[in-house]
PDB file of C-alpha atoms and ligand atoms in Angstrom:
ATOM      1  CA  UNK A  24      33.400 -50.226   2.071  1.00  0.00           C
ATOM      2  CA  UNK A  25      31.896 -46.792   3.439  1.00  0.00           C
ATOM      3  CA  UNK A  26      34.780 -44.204   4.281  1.00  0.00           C
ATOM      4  CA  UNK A  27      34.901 -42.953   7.628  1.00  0.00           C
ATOM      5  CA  UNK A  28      35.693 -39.652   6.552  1.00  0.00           C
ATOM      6  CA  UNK A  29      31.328 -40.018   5.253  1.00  0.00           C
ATOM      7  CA  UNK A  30      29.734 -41.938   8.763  1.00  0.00           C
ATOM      8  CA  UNK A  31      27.973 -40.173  11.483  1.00  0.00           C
ATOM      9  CA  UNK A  32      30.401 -40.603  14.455  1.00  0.00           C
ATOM     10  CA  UNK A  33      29.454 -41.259  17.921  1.00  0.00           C
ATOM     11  CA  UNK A  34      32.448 -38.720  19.119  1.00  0.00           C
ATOM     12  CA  UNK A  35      32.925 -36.183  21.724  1.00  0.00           C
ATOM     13  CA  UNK A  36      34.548 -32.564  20.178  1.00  0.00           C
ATOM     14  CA  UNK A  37      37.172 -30.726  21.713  1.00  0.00           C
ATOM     15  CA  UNK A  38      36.378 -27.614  22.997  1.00  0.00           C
ATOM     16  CA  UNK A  39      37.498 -24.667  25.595  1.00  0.00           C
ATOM     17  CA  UNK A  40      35.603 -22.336  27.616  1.00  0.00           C
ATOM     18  CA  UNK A  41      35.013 -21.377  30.808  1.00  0.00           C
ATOM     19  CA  UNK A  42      32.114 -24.069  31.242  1.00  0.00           C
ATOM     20  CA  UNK A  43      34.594 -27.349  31.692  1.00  0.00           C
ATOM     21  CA  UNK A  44      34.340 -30.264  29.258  1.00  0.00           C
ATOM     22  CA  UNK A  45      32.981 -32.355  32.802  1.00  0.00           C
ATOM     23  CA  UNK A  46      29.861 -29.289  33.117  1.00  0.00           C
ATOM     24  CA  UNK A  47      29.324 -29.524  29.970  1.00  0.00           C
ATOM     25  CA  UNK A  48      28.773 -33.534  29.558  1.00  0.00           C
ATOM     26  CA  UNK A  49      26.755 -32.730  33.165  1.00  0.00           C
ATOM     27  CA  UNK A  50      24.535 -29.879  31.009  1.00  0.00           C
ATOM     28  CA  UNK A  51      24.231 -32.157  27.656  1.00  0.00           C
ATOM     29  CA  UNK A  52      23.122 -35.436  29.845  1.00  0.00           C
ATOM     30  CA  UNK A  53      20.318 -32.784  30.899  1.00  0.00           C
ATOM     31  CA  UNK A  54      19.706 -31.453  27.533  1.00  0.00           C
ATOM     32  CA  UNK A  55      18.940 -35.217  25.813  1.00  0.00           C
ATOM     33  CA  UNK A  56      15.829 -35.203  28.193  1.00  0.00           C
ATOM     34  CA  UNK A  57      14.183 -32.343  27.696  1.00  0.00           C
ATOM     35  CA  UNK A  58      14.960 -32.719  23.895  1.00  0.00           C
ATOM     36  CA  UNK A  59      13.113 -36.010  24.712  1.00  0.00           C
ATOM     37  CA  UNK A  60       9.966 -34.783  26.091  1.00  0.00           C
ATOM     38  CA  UNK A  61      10.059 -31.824  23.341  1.00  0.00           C
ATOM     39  CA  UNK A  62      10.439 -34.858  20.566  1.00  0.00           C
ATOM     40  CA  UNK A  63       7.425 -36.903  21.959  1.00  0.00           C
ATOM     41  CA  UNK A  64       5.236 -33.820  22.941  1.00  0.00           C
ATOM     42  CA  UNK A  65       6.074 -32.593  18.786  1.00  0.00           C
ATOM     43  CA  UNK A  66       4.907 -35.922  17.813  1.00  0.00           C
ATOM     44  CA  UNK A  67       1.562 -36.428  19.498  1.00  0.00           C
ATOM     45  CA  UNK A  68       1.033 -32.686  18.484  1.00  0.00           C
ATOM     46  CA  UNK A  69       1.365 -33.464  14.793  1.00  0.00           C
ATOM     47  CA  UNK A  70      -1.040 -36.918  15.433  1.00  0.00           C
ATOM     48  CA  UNK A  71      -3.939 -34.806  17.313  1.00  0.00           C
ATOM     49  CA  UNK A  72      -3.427 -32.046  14.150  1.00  0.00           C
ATOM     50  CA  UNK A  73      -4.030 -34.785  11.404  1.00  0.00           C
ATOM     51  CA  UNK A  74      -6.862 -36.675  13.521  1.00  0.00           C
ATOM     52  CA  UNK A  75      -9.135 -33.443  15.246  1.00  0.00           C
ATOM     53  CA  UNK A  76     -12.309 -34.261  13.943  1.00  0.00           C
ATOM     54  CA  UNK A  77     -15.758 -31.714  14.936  1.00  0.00           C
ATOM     55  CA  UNK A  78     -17.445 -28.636  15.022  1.00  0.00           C
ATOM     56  CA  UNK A  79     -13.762 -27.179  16.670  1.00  0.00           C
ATOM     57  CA  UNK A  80     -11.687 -28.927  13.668  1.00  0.00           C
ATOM     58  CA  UNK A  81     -10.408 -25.937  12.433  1.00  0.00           C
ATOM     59  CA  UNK A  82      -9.282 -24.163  15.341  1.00  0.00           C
ATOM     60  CA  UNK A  83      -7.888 -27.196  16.490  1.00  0.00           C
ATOM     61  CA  UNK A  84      -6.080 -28.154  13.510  1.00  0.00           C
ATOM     62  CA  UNK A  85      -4.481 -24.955  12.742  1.00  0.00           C
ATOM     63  CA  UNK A  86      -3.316 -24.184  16.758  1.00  0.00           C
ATOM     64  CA  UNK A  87      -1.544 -27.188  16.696  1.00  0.00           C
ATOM     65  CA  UNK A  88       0.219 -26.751  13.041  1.00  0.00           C
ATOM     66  CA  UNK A  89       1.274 -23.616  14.359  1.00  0.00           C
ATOM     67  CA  UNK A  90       2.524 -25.335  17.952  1.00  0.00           C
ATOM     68  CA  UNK A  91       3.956 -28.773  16.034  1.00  0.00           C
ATOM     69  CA  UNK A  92       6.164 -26.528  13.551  1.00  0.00           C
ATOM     70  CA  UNK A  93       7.838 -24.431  16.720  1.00  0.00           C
ATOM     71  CA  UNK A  94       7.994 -28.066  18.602  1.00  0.00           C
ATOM     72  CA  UNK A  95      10.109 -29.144  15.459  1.00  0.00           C
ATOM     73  CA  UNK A  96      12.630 -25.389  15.698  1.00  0.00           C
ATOM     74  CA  UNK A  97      13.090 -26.218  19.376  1.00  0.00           C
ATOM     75  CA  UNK A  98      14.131 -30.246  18.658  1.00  0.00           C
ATOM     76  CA  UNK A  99      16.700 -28.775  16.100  1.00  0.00           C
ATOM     77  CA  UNK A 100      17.828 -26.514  18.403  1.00  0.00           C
ATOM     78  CA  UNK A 101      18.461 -28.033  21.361  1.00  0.00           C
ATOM     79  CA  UNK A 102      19.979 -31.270  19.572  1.00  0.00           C
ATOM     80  CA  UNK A 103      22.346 -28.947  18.128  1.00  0.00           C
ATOM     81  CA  UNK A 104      23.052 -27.110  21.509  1.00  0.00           C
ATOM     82  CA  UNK A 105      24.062 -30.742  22.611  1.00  0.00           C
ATOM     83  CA  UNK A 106      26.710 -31.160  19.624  1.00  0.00           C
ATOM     84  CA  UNK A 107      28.119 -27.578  19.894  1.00  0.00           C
ATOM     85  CA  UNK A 108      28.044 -28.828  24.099  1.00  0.00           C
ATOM     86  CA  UNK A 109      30.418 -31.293  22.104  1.00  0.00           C
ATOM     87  CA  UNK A 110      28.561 -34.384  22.649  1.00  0.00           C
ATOM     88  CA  UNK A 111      26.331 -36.423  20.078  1.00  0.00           C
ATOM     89  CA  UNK A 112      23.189 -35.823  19.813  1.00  0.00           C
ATOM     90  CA  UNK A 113      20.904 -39.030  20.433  1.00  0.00           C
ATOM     91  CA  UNK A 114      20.047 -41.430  18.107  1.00  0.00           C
ATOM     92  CA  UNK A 115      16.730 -43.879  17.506  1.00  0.00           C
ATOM     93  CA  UNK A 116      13.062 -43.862  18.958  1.00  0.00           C
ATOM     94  CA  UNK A 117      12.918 -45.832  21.742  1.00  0.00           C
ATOM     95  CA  UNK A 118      15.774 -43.452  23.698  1.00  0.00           C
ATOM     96  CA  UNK A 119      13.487 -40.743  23.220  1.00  0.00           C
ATOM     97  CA  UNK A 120      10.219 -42.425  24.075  1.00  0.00           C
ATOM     98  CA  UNK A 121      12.168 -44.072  27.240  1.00  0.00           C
ATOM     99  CA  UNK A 122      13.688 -40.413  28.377  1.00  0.00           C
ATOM    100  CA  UNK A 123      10.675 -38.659  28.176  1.00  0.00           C
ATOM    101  CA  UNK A 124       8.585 -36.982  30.698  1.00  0.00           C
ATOM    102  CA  UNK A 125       5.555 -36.567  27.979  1.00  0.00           C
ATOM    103  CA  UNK A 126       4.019 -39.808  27.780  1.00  0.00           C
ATOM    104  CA  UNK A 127       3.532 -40.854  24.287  1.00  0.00           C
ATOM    105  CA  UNK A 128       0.165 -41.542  23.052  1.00  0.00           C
ATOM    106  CA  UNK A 129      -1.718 -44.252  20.324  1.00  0.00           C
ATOM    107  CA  UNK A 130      -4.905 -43.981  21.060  1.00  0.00           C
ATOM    108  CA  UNK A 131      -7.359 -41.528  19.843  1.00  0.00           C
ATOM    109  CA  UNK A 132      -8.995 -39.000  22.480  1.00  0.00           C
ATOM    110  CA  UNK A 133     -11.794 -36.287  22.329  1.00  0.00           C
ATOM    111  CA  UNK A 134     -10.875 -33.090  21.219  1.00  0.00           C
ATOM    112  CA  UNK A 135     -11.543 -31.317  24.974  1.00  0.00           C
ATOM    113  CA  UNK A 136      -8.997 -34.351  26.140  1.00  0.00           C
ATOM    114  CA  UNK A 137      -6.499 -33.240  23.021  1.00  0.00           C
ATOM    115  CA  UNK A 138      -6.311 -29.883  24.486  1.00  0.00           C
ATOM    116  CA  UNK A 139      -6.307 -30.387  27.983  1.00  0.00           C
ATOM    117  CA  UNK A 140      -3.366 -33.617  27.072  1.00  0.00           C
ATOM    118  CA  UNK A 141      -1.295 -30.933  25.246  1.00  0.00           C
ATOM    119  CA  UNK A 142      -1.662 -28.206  27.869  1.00  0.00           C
ATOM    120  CA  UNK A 143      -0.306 -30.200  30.775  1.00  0.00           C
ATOM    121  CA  UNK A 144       2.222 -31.764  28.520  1.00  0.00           C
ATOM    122  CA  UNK A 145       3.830 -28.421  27.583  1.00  0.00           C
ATOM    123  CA  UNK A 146       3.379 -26.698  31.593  1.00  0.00           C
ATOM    124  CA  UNK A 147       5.259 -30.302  32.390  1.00  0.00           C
ATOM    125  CA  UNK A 148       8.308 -29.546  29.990  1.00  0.00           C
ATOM    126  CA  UNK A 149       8.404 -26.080  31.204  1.00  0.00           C
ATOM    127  CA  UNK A 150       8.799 -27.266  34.583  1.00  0.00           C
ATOM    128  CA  UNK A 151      11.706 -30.212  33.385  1.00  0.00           C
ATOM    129  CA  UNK A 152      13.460 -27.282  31.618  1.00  0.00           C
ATOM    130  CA  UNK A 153      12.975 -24.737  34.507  1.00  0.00           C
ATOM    131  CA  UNK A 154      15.238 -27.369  36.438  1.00  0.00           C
ATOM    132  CA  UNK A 155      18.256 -27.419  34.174  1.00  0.00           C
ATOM    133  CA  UNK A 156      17.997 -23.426  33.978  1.00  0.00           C
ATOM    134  CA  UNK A 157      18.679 -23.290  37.271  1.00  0.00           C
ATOM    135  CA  UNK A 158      21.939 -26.243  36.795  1.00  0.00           C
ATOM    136  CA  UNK A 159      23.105 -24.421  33.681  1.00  0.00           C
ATOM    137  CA  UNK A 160      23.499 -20.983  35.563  1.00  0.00           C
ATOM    138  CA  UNK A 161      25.274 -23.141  38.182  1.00  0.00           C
ATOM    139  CA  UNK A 162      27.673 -24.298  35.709  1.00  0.00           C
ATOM    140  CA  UNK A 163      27.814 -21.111  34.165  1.00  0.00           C
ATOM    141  CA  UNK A 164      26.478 -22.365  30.897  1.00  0.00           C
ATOM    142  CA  UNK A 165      24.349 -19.215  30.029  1.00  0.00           C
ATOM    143  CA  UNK A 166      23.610 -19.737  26.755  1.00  0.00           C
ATOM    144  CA  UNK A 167      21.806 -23.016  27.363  1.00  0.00           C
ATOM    145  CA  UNK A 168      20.213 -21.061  30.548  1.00  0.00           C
ATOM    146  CA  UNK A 169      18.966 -18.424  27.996  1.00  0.00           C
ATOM    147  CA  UNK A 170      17.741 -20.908  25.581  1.00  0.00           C
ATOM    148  CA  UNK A 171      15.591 -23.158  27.883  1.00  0.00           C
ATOM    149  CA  UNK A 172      14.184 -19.581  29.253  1.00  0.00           C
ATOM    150  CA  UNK A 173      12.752 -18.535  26.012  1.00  0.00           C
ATOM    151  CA  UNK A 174      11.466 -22.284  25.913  1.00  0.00           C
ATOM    152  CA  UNK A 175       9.811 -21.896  28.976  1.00  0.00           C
ATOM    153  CA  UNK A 176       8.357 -19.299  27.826  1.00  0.00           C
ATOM    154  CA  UNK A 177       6.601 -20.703  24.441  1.00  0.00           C
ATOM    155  CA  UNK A 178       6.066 -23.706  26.516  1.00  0.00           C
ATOM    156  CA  UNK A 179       3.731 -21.191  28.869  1.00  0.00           C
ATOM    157  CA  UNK A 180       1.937 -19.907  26.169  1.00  0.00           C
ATOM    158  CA  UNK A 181       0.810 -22.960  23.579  1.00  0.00           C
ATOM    159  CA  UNK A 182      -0.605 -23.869  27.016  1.00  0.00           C
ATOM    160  CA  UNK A 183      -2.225 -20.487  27.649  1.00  0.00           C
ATOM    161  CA  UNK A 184      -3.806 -20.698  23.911  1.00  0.00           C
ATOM    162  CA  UNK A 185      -4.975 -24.527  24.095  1.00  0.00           C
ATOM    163  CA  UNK A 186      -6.495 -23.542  27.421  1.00  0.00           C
ATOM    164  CA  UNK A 187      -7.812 -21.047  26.312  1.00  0.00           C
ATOM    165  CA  UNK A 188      -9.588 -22.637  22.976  1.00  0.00           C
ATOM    166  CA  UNK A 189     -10.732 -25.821  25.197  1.00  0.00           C
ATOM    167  CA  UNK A 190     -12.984 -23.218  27.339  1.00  0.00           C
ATOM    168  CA  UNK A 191     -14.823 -22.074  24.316  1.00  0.00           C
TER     169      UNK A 191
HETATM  170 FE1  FE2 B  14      -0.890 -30.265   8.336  1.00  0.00          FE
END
């Protein structure tokens, strides 16, 4: 039999600050969205990366390695701003696909669709996390405030850049 001292634990921590153990469940619940759309939008990144085919393949390719590796930071990040929140940080596919904004795609588009997909997927997220900015300050969660800022603000700019490559 496994010890339980060795299993992943579904378990809320203990902790004391000024943002109550209530806010902070509040701010968490928020956070397991956005980490969500940031999981899916990471995902379909990486699949448009391996499958860009054309005269642009190179461009393409390398934007979104670049974009897909800083997708995969912010997913460790804000699943780990959830556990220090004191919550657990959520398990399996499906709740990610189902709490998603970013609608997860199978099918194979052209590459002026792959850039314009990506670029509203990423203003969209900005926009999801510009809402809990405003809830964290609320709650007086700053950190989390100041962590979804500096998302929004990557989030602005891989936009900016596949905009910008989809007009050439
Ligand atoms: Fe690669």
């Amino acid at each position: 039999m496994t010890s339980t001292v060795l299993m992943t634990r579904n378990e809320t921590l203990n902790i004391e600050t000024d943002v109550t153990a209530e806010n902070r469940t509040a701010i968490a619940s928020m956070l397991e969205k956005v980490l969500a759309s940031t999981y899916v939008l990471y995902h379909k990144t990486q699949g448009f990366h391996w499958n860009v085919t054309g005269p642009m393949f190179l461009s393409v390719h390398e934007l979104t390695e670049r974009q897909y590796k800083s997708l995969s930071k912010a997913v460790d990040k804000l699943a780990e701003r959830i556990r220090t929140l004191g919550e657990p940080a959520p398990m399996g596919l499906t709740g990610y696909i189902n709490d998603s904004q970013v609608a997860d795609q199978s099918e194979f588009p052209t590459v002026g669709q792959m850039l314009e997909t990506l670029a509203q997927d990423h203003l969209m997220v900005a926009d999801e996390m510009r809402g809990i900015v405003e809830a964290a300050e609320k709650l007086k969660d700053v950190y989390t405030a100041d962590l979804l800022t500096s998302r929004i603000g990557e989030h602005e700019e891989a936009a900016w850049m596949l905009k910008a490559l989809a007009a050439s």
